[in-house]
Coordinates of C-alpha atoms in Angstrom, one line a residue:
X752 CA 11.0 -13.0 -6.5
X753 CA 10.6 -16.1 -8.2
X754 CA 14.2 -15.5 -10.3
X755 CA 15.8 -14.1 -7.2
X756 CA 14.5 -17.1 -5.0
X757 CA 16.0 -19.6 -7.8
X758 CA 19.3 -18.1 -7.9
X759 CA 19.3 -18.4 -4.6
X760 CA 19.5 -22.8 -5.1
X761 CA 15.9 -23.0 -4.9
X762 CA 13.5 -24.5 -6.7
X763 CA 9.6 -22.0 -7.7
X764 CA 6.3 -22.9 -8.5
X765 CA 3.7 -20.4 -9.1
X766 CA 0.6 -22.1 -8.4
X767 CA -3.0 -20.5 -9.6
X768 CA -5.4 -20.6 -7.0
X769 CA -8.2 -23.0 -9.3
X770 CA -9.6 -26.1 -9.2
X771 CA -6.6 -27.6 -10.2
X772 CA -4.8 -26.3 -7.0
X773 CA -5.1 -29.1 -5.2
X774 CA -3.4 -31.6 -7.4
X775 CA -0.6 -29.1 -8.4
X776 CA 0.7 -28.6 -4.5
X777 CA 0.3 -32.4 -4.2
X778 CA 2.7 -33.4 -6.8
X779 CA 4.9 -30.2 -5.8
X780 CA 4.6 -31.8 -2.0
X781 CA 6.1 -35.1 -3.5
X782 CA 9.5 -33.5 -3.9
X783 CA 8.8 -31.5 -0.6
X784 CA 8.3 -28.1 -0.3
X785 CA 9.8 -25.0 1.9
X786 CA 7.2 -22.9 2.5
X787 CA 4.8 -21.2 0.7
X788 CA 4.3 -17.6 0.1
X789 CA 0.7 -16.4 -0.2
X790 CA 0.7 -12.7 -1.5
X791 CA -1.8 -10.4 0.2
X792 CA -2.8 -13.7 2.4
X793 CA -5.1 -14.8 -0.6
X794 CA -6.0 -18.2 0.2
X795 CA -5.4 -19.0 3.3
X796 CA -8.8 -19.9 4.2
X797 CA -8.7 -22.9 1.9
X798 CA -10.1 -25.9 3.1
X799 CA -11.7 -24.7 5.9
X800 CA -15.1 -24.3 6.9
X801 CA -18.1 -23.7 9.5
X802 CA -17.5 -27.3 11.4
X803 CA -13.7 -27.9 10.7
X804 CA -11.6 -25.2 10.8
X805 CA -8.4 -27.0 9.5
X806 CA -7.0 -25.6 6.3
X807 CA -5.3 -26.9 3.2
X808 CA -1.8 -25.3 4.7
X809 CA -2.4 -27.0 8.0
X810 CA -3.2 -30.7 6.2
X811 CA 0.5 -30.0 4.3
X812 CA 2.3 -28.9 7.4
X813 CA 5.3 -26.4 5.5
X814 CA 5.3 -23.0 6.2
X815 CA 2.8 -20.5 5.1
X816 CA 4.7 -16.7 4.8
X817 CA 1.8 -13.9 3.6
X818 CA 3.1 -10.9 2.7
X819 CA 0.8 -8.2 2.5
X820 CA 1.0 -4.8 1.4
X821 CA -2.8 -3.5 2.7
X822 CA -4.2 -2.9 6.2
X823 CA -5.4 -5.7 7.8
X824 CA -9.3 -3.9 7.6
X825 CA -8.8 -4.7 3.7
X826 CA -10.0 -8.5 4.1
X827 CA -9.2 -8.8 7.3
X828 CA -10.2 -13.2 7.0
X829 CA -6.6 -12.8 4.8
X830 CA -4.8 -11.8 8.3
X831 CA -6.4 -14.2 10.6
X832 CA -3.0 -16.0 13.0
X833 CA -4.2 -18.6 14.8
X834 CA -2.4 -21.1 12.8
X835 CA 1.4 -21.9 13.9
X836 CA 2.2 -22.4 10.6
X837 CA 1.6 -18.9 9.2
X838 CA 3.5 -15.7 9.6
X839 CA 1.9 -12.5 8.5
X840 CA 4.7 -10.1 7.3
X841 CA 3.9 -6.7 6.4
X842 CA 5.1 -4.2 4.2
X843 CA 4.3 -1.3 6.7
X844 CA 5.5 -1.4 10.0
X845 CA 2.0 0.4 11.2
X846 CA -0.1 -2.2 9.5
X847 CA 2.3 -4.8 11.4
X848 CA 1.7 -2.9 14.7
X849 CA -2.6 -2.8 14.3
X850 CA -2.8 -6.1 12.9
X851 CA -0.9 -7.3 15.9
X852 CA -2.9 -5.3 18.3
X853 CA -6.3 -5.9 17.0
X854 CA -6.6 -9.0 15.5
X855 CA -6.1 -12.3 17.7
X856 CA -3.3 -14.4 17.1
X857 CA -1.1 -17.0 18.4
X858 CA 1.9 -15.2 16.2
X859 CA 2.8 -11.5 16.2
X860 CA 3.5 -10.9 13.0
X861 CA 6.3 -9.1 11.7
X862 CA 7.8 -6.0 9.4
X863 CA 9.6 -6.2 6.6
X864 CA 9.8 -3.4 3.6
X865 CA 9.2 -3.9 -0.1
X866 CA 12.1 -5.1 -1.9
X867 CA 12.9 -3.4 -5.8
X868 CA 10.5 -6.0 -7.5
X869 CA 9.8 -3.9 -10.4
X870 CA 10.2 -3.3 -14.1
X871 CA 8.0 -1.3 -16.7
X872 CA 10.4 -1.0 -19.6
X873 CA 11.2 2.8 -19.6
X874 CA 15.1 2.0 -19.6
X875 CA 15.5 6.0 -19.3
X876 CA 13.8 7.5 -21.7
X877 CA 12.0 10.1 -20.9
X878 CA 10.1 12.6 -23.2
X879 CA 7.3 15.5 -22.2
X880 CA 7.5 18.0 -19.9
X881 CA 4.6 17.1 -17.4
X882 CA 4.6 15.3 -14.4
X883 CA 1.7 12.2 -14.0
X884 CA -0.8 11.4 -11.7
X885 CA -1.5 7.5 -12.2
X886 CA -5.1 7.2 -9.4
X887 CA -8.4 6.6 -9.5
X888 CA -10.5 9.2 -7.4
X889 CA -13.5 8.3 -5.1
X890 CA -14.6 12.1 -4.9
X891 CA -14.7 13.6 -1.4
X892 CA -17.4 15.7 -1.8
X893 CA -19.8 13.0 -3.1
X894 CA -18.4 10.6 -0.1
X895 CA -19.0 13.2 2.6
X896 CA -22.5 14.2 1.3
X897 CA -23.7 10.5 1.5
X898 CA -22.6 10.1 5.0
X899 CA -24.1 13.8 5.7
X900 CA -27.2 12.3 4.7
X901 CA -26.7 9.5 7.7
X902 CA -25.9 11.9 9.8
X903 CA -29.0 10.9 11.8
X904 CA -27.2 7.5 12.2
X905 CA -24.7 7.3 15.0
X906 CA -21.6 5.2 12.3
X907 CA -22.7 8.6 9.8
X908 CA -22.2 10.9 12.5
X909 CA -18.7 9.3 13.5
X910 CA -17.5 8.7 9.8
X911 CA -18.1 12.7 9.4
X912 CA -16.1 13.9 12.3
X913 CA -13.3 11.3 12.0
X914 CA -12.9 12.3 8.4
X915 CA -13.1 16.3 9.3
X916 CA -10.2 15.5 11.5
X917 CA -7.9 13.1 8.9
X918 CA -8.4 15.3 6.5
X919 CA -7.2 18.1 8.7
X920 CA -4.3 17.0 10.5
X921 CA -3.5 16.3 6.5
X922 CA -4.0 20.3 5.2
X923 CA -2.6 21.3 8.6
X924 CA 1.1 19.7 7.3
X925 CA 0.6 17.3 10.2
X926 CA 1.7 13.7 9.3
X927 CA -0.4 11.7 11.7
X928 CA -1.3 8.2 10.8
X929 CA -5.0 8.5 9.7
X930 CA -5.6 4.5 11.4
X931 CA -3.9 6.0 14.9
X932 CA -6.7 9.0 14.7
X933 CA -9.1 6.9 13.7
X934 CA -8.4 4.4 17.1
X935 CA -8.0 7.6 18.9
X936 CA -11.6 8.8 18.5
X937 CA -12.8 5.1 18.9
X938 CA -13.2 5.3 22.7
X939 CA -14.7 2.2 24.7
X940 CA -17.9 4.2 25.4
X941 CA -18.4 4.6 21.3
X942 CA -17.3 1.8 20.1
X943 CA -20.2 -0.4 22.9
X944 CA -23.1 1.9 21.1
X945 CA -21.6 1.3 17.5
X946 CA -21.6 -2.3 18.6
X947 CA -24.9 -2.5 19.5
X948 CA -26.6 -0.6 17.0
X949 CA -25.0 -3.1 14.5
X950 CA -25.0 -6.3 16.4
X951 CA -21.7 -6.6 15.7
X952 CA -18.3 -7.4 17.4
X953 CA -15.9 -4.7 18.7
X954 CA -13.5 -6.4 15.6
X955 CA -16.2 -6.2 13.2
X956 CA -17.3 -2.5 13.7
X957 CA -13.6 -1.4 13.9
X958 CA -12.4 -3.2 11.2
X959 CA -15.8 -1.9 9.3
X960 CA -14.7 1.9 10.2
X961 CA -11.1 1.6 9.4
X962 CA -12.3 0.2 5.8
X963 CA -14.6 2.8 5.7
X964 CA -12.2 6.0 6.2
X965 CA -9.1 4.4 4.6
X966 CA -9.8 6.1 1.5
X967 CA -10.6 9.2 2.9
X968 CA -6.8 9.9 3.7
X969 CA -5.6 9.0 0.1
X970 CA -8.5 10.8 -1.9
X971 CA -7.6 13.8 0.0
X972 CA -4.0 13.6 -1.1
X973 CA -4.8 12.8 -4.6
X974 CA -7.5 16.3 -4.4
X975 CA -4.6 18.0 -3.0
X976 CA -2.2 17.2 -5.7
X977 CA -4.4 18.3 -8.6
X978 CA -5.3 21.6 -6.3
X979 CA -1.8 22.4 -4.9
X980 CA -0.3 22.0 -9.1
X981 CA -3.5 24.2 -10.6
X982 CA -0.8 26.3 -12.7
X983 CA 1.4 22.5 -13.7
X984 CA 1.3 20.5 -16.5
X985 CA -0.1 17.5 -14.9
X986 CA -1.9 13.9 -16.6
X987 CA -3.9 12.5 -14.2
X988 CA -4.4 8.7 -15.1
X989 CA -7.9 6.9 -13.6
X990 CA -11.6 7.0 -13.1
X991 CA -13.3 9.5 -10.9
X992 CA -12.1 12.7 -11.9
X993 CA -15.6 14.4 -13.3
X994 CA -15.9 17.4 -11.1
X995 CA -11.8 18.3 -11.9
X996 CA -12.2 17.8 -15.3
X997 CA -15.4 20.4 -15.6
X998 CA -12.8 23.1 -14.4
X999 CA -11.7 23.1 -17.9
X1000 CA -7.8 23.7 -16.7
X1001 CA -5.5 24.3 -19.8
X1002 CA -2.8 23.3 -17.3
X1003 CA -4.6 19.6 -16.5
X1004 CA -5.0 16.2 -18.8
X1005 CA -7.3 13.9 -18.3
X1006 CA -6.9 10.7 -19.5
X1007 CA -8.2 6.4 -18.8
X1008 CA -5.5 3.5 -18.9
X1009 CA -5.6 -0.1 -18.3
X1010 CA -3.1 -0.7 -15.0
X1011 CA -2.8 -4.1 -16.0
X1012 CA -1.7 -4.1 -19.5
X1013 CA 0.5 -1.0 -19.3
X1014 CA 2.7 0.4 -16.6
X1015 CA 5.7 2.5 -18.3
X1016 CA 3.5 5.3 -19.7
X1017 CA 3.3 6.2 -16.2
X1018 CA 7.1 6.5 -15.5
X1019 CA 8.2 7.8 -19.4
X1020 CA 8.0 11.6 -18.6
X1021 CA 10.6 14.8 -17.7
X1022 CA 9.0 15.0 -14.6
X1023 CA 7.4 11.6 -13.2
X1024 CA 5.0 10.5 -11.4
X1025 CA 2.9 12.5 -8.1
X1026 CA 2.1 9.6 -5.7
X1027 CA -0.9 9.5 -3.6
X1028 CA 0.8 6.9 -1.2
X1029 CA -2.2 5.2 0.5
X1030 CA -0.9 5.7 4.6
X1031 CA 1.8 8.2 5.6
X1032 CA 4.6 5.5 6.4
X1033 CA 4.8 3.3 2.8
X1034 CA 6.2 3.2 0.0
X1035 CA 3.8 3.0 -2.3
X1036 CA 4.0 0.1 -5.4
X1037 CA 3.8 3.2 -7.7
X1038 CA 7.2 4.8 -5.9
X1039 CA 8.9 2.1 -6.1
X1040 CA 7.7 1.7 -9.6
X1041 CA 9.3 4.7 -10.4
X1042 CA 12.7 3.8 -8.5
X1043 CA 13.0 0.5 -10.9
X1044 CA 12.6 2.8 -13.7
X1045 CA 15.0 5.5 -12.8
X1046 CA 12.4 7.7 -12.8
X1047 CA 11.4 10.5 -10.8
X1048 CA 8.6 11.0 -8.4
X1049 CA 6.7 12.9 -5.6
X1050 CA 5.3 11.1 -2.7
X1051 CA 2.7 11.8 -0.5
X1052 CA 4.2 10.2 2.1
X1053 CA 5.9 10.4 5.2
X1054 CA 8.3 6.9 4.6
X1055 CA 11.1 7.3 7.4
X1056 CA 14.1 7.6 5.5
X1057 CA 16.3 8.9 7.9
X1058 CA 15.7 5.8 10.6
X1059 CA 16.0 3.4 7.5
X1060 CA 18.5 5.5 5.4
X1061 CA 19.8 8.1 7.7
X1062 CA 19.5 10.7 4.9
X1063 CA 17.5 13.5 3.7
X1064 CA 15.6 13.3 1.0
X1065 CA 12.8 16.0 2.3
X1066 CA 12.5 17.2 -1.1
X1067 CA 10.9 13.5 -2.7
X1068 CA 8.4 13.7 -0.1
X1069 CA 5.5 15.9 0.5
X1070 CA 2.1 16.7 3.0
X1071 CA -0.7 19.1 2.9
X1072 CA 0.5 22.4 3.2
X1073 CA -1.1 24.2 1.0
X1074 CA 1.8 25.7 -1.3
X1075 CA 4.5 23.0 -0.2
X1076 CA 4.2 21.1 -3.0
X1077 CA 3.8 23.6 -5.4
X1078 CA 7.6 24.5 -4.0
X1079 CA 8.8 20.9 -4.8
X1080 CA 7.7 20.6 -8.4
X1081 CA 8.9 23.9 -9.1
X1082 CA 12.4 22.5 -8.2
X1083 CA 11.5 19.5 -10.7
X1084 CA 10.7 22.0 -13.9
X1085 CA 13.4 23.8 -12.9
X1086 CA 16.0 20.7 -13.5
X1087 CA 14.1 17.1 -14.3
X1088 CA 17.8 15.8 -14.4
X1089 CA 18.5 16.7 -11.3
X1090 CA 15.5 15.6 -10.1
X1091 CA 15.4 12.2 -11.6
X1092 CA 19.5 12.2 -10.3
X1093 CA 18.4 12.5 -6.4
X1094 CA 15.6 9.8 -6.8
X1095 CA 18.4 7.4 -8.1
X1096 CA 20.1 8.4 -5.2
X1097 CA 16.9 7.4 -3.0
X1098 CA 16.5 4.4 -4.9
X1099 CA 20.1 3.0 -4.8
X1100 CA 20.3 3.8 -1.3
X1101 CA 17.0 2.1 -0.3
X1102 CA 18.8 -1.3 -2.4
X1103 CA 21.3 -1.3 0.1
X1104 CA 19.6 -1.4 3.2
X1105 CA 16.1 -3.2 1.8
X1106 CA 17.3 -5.6 -1.1
X1107 CA 15.5 -8.1 -2.9
X1108 CA 18.5 -10.5 -1.8
X1109 CA 17.9 -9.7 1.8
X1110 CA 14.2 -10.2 1.8
X1111 CA 14.5 -13.7 0.1
X1112 CA 16.9 -14.3 3.1
X1113 CA 14.3 -13.2 5.9
X1114 CA 12.2 -15.2 4.1
X1115 CA 14.3 -18.2 4.8
X1116 CA 14.9 -17.7 7.9
X1117 CA 11.2 -17.3 8.6
X1118 CA 10.1 -20.5 7.2
X1119 CA 13.2 -22.0 8.9
X1120 CA 11.7 -20.2 12.9
X1121 CA 8.3 -21.4 11.6
X1122 CA 9.8 -25.3 11.1
X1123 CA 11.4 -25.0 14.5
X1124 CA 8.3 -23.8 17.0
X1125 CA 5.7 -26.0 15.3
X1126 CA 8.7 -29.3 16.4
X1127 CA 8.4 -27.0 20.3

């Protein structure tokens, strides 16, 4: 992104959030700051105290653009929107809708899909007839057993019922957003009882419940992949797969990896990745990385390609219906080259509609809009 913004005639400074940050920002501000980008809203509350909510960014009086890939229930303080200098932009439309519905804010959050920013060095070289599933797992059985032990409490009972609804919707092949399922079950009477149980506000309880249940969906998708591809060559990278490792499935290999130091291996196989996207209507960053590496992918997502691209890419996305992913995997194994070419068509189409150039222009326009509204 730094290179893209510089290509459009602007100087870019990357400032780490550390003890030297304030001095660095002060030096940069002598030349003038057009806008600041905070990834995931990290650092949004810098400078604020219990007695004075004024943040560093309000003192600087420059537009602050917070770009989010995570749901607002993850670190809610990074999603607050009480300053006219701050604009929250979400990579997923349903996240923006949730924030605008439930978080106190003066300015509505907006939505812009993540452009393809990634490069991992595969460079078109693909080897090995297997799929790759890069995913750390929080075992569903372990999570549900813990909640069963707490089912005498209202929260534990609710979590079990909500998890059952989320898992059931997915396994039936339905693609209802699991956050919508949760909110649909949190009626006024139940919410009041939960608030009383925890002596907390409705907002705090809602965020807590959504954060606890958020992983149910993605772990359900991950376990579905391993179960539906039981007789398909699959390399699973990540922690938490002990129960599945005990099956000793000769088609599956369980490996560990360091996500920080190495990404290229995930995208270098003939068949590509199977991606357990964290939510129905998002393109996960691993899918975007596969696209940038000209690699193949099958994504557990309901990203609305018909709306955004106007094309049919159904072969690249799967739901939780039993056997559906297996059928798509068979197509890939029959012709990996054709599958990669379809993925490349999708990537080119996506690039035309959600380009890095368009994203940077959107940031510029938004920062200009912030300057206008703060003068009003």
